Amino acid sequence: GVSWCASVGVGSGDLAEAYLRSDPPAAEELNALRRHVAAALAGLDVPRPPSALAVGGSATSLRRLVGGELDVPSLEGGLCVLAAHRADDVARRWELDPARVRLLPAGILLLAAAGAAFGCPLRVSRGGLREGVLLEAHAGATTGQGGASTIN
């Protein structure tokens, strides 16, 4: 079961739209975005688990760019690549969707802040939230125990 959860109203798409105007993103845009993310996570009483997983589009794309472990050096390296090269060039080199590459600086800053809050690097999950819900529902169906979940 879940021992802790919090929902924070930030996402890489909204943040990229609000803060990232240049291609590649400018340092002042990244700094403003970083401040916004820090403010959004301020005040959360986050547990310190031994490990944490990252799911979603940014995490999946980052697996191609920096690998499966999202620690400080890998995330900083990924941000350096994104800040030094146009999105289309990064997309072509790492075989990523150009629209996703434009969101990745925001995704990196969110994931870096989450890893810092948890006090451990994030590992990119091979599945995601939807896969977990389907597996839970399937397990309930095969055992006769319902298995319904509501996600808000």
XYZ file of C-alpha atoms in Angstrom:
152
model
C 0.000 0.000 0.000
C 0.854 3.644 -0.168
C 2.415 5.066 2.992
C 2.694 8.686 1.826
C 1.467 10.776 -1.078
C 1.124 14.409 -2.036
C -0.193 16.120 -5.112
C 1.539 19.259 -6.288
C 0.050 21.371 -9.075
C 3.100 21.415 -11.323
C 3.822 19.611 -14.559
C 6.559 19.866 -17.131
C 4.159 20.961 -19.885
C 2.688 23.861 -17.934
C 6.082 24.906 -16.599
C 7.720 24.794 -20.023
C 4.899 26.877 -21.480
C 5.158 29.448 -18.687
C 8.957 29.751 -18.480
C 10.785 28.386 -21.509
C 10.740 30.760 -24.473
C 14.208 30.216 -25.979
C 15.577 27.236 -27.858
C 17.835 26.225 -26.235
C 16.476 27.568 -22.943
C 18.255 30.598 -21.496
C 19.886 30.520 -18.059
C 17.470 33.127 -16.665
C 14.493 31.038 -17.861
C 15.882 27.948 -16.129
C 16.577 29.897 -12.931
C 13.025 31.276 -12.839
C 11.652 27.789 -13.444
C 13.899 26.370 -10.695
C 12.549 28.990 -8.226
C 8.953 28.126 -9.152
C 9.546 24.407 -8.581
C 11.217 25.073 -5.218
C 8.276 27.211 -4.119
C 5.779 24.552 -5.243
C 7.513 21.858 -3.169
C 8.222 24.080 -0.141
C 6.497 22.964 3.006
C 6.046 19.317 2.032
C 6.978 16.915 4.817
C 8.598 14.338 2.567
C 9.716 10.943 3.927
C 13.242 9.679 3.251
C 12.732 6.323 1.522
C 15.628 4.036 0.592
C 14.607 4.321 -3.074
C 12.111 6.160 -5.254
C 10.783 5.647 -8.770
C 10.069 8.209 -11.472
C 7.243 7.602 -13.958
C 5.824 9.596 -16.830
C 6.904 11.058 -20.125
C 9.841 13.125 -18.880
C 11.290 10.245 -16.896
C 10.911 7.840 -19.816
C 12.569 10.286 -22.216
C 15.374 10.962 -19.755
C 16.214 7.249 -19.747
C 17.417 7.744 -23.344
C 19.244 10.988 -22.608
C 20.938 10.265 -19.260
C 20.176 6.668 -18.264
C 17.903 4.944 -15.802
C 19.179 6.527 -12.595
C 18.269 10.172 -12.163
C 20.915 11.340 -9.719
C 22.339 14.864 -9.456
C 25.230 14.365 -11.924
C 23.060 12.734 -14.595
C 20.302 15.344 -14.312
C 22.793 18.223 -14.373
C 24.457 16.655 -17.410
C 21.118 16.313 -19.165
C 20.231 19.919 -18.393
C 23.600 21.051 -19.764
C 22.911 19.195 -23.025
C 19.442 20.738 -23.308
C 20.738 24.227 -22.504
C 23.497 23.977 -25.121
C 21.636 22.489 -28.114
C 18.437 23.181 -30.000
C 15.555 20.835 -29.218
C 15.439 19.417 -32.757
C 19.144 18.533 -32.603
C 18.739 16.762 -29.238
C 15.653 14.954 -30.516
C 17.476 13.706 -33.585
C 20.622 12.623 -31.728
C 18.829 10.723 -28.931
C 15.821 9.619 -31.009
C 13.291 11.549 -28.932
C 10.102 13.367 -29.820
C 10.991 17.053 -30.439
C 7.891 18.209 -28.535
C 8.992 16.168 -25.510
C 12.539 17.534 -25.698
C 11.133 21.067 -25.339
C 9.524 19.970 -22.033
C 12.559 18.108 -20.690
C 14.297 21.060 -18.979
C 11.167 21.543 -16.856
C 10.928 17.786 -16.268
C 14.554 17.633 -15.189
C 14.128 20.463 -12.698
C 10.990 18.834 -11.259
C 12.646 15.428 -10.959
C 15.810 16.922 -9.469
C 13.737 18.718 -6.831
C 11.802 15.518 -6.088
C 15.012 13.522 -5.701
C 16.424 16.192 -3.391
C 13.223 16.167 -1.317
C 13.325 12.364 -0.986
C 17.046 12.403 -0.303
C 17.797 9.724 -2.878
C 18.229 9.402 -6.629
C 15.151 8.474 -8.623
C 15.140 5.356 -10.775
C 13.139 5.473 -13.986
C 10.353 2.908 -13.791
C 9.751 0.688 -16.789
C 6.013 1.087 -16.204
C 3.837 3.951 -15.142
C 0.771 4.805 -13.151
C -1.610 3.376 -15.727
C 0.244 0.056 -15.798
C 0.073 -0.151 -12.009
C -3.679 0.434 -11.995
C -4.182 -2.223 -14.677
C -2.032 -4.751 -12.800
C -3.923 -4.049 -9.565
C -7.281 -4.446 -11.317
C -6.110 -7.679 -12.965
C -4.882 -9.084 -9.641
C -8.241 -8.288 -8.042
C -10.150 -9.887 -10.929
C -8.136 -13.115 -10.729
C -8.542 -13.377 -6.937
C -12.161 -12.197 -6.858
C -11.292 -9.199 -4.676
C -12.569 -6.296 -6.780
C -9.338 -4.443 -7.338
C -10.917 -1.122 -8.331
C -8.897 2.062 -7.960
C -9.817 5.711 -8.225
C -7.228 8.225 -9.331
C -7.884 11.919 -8.793
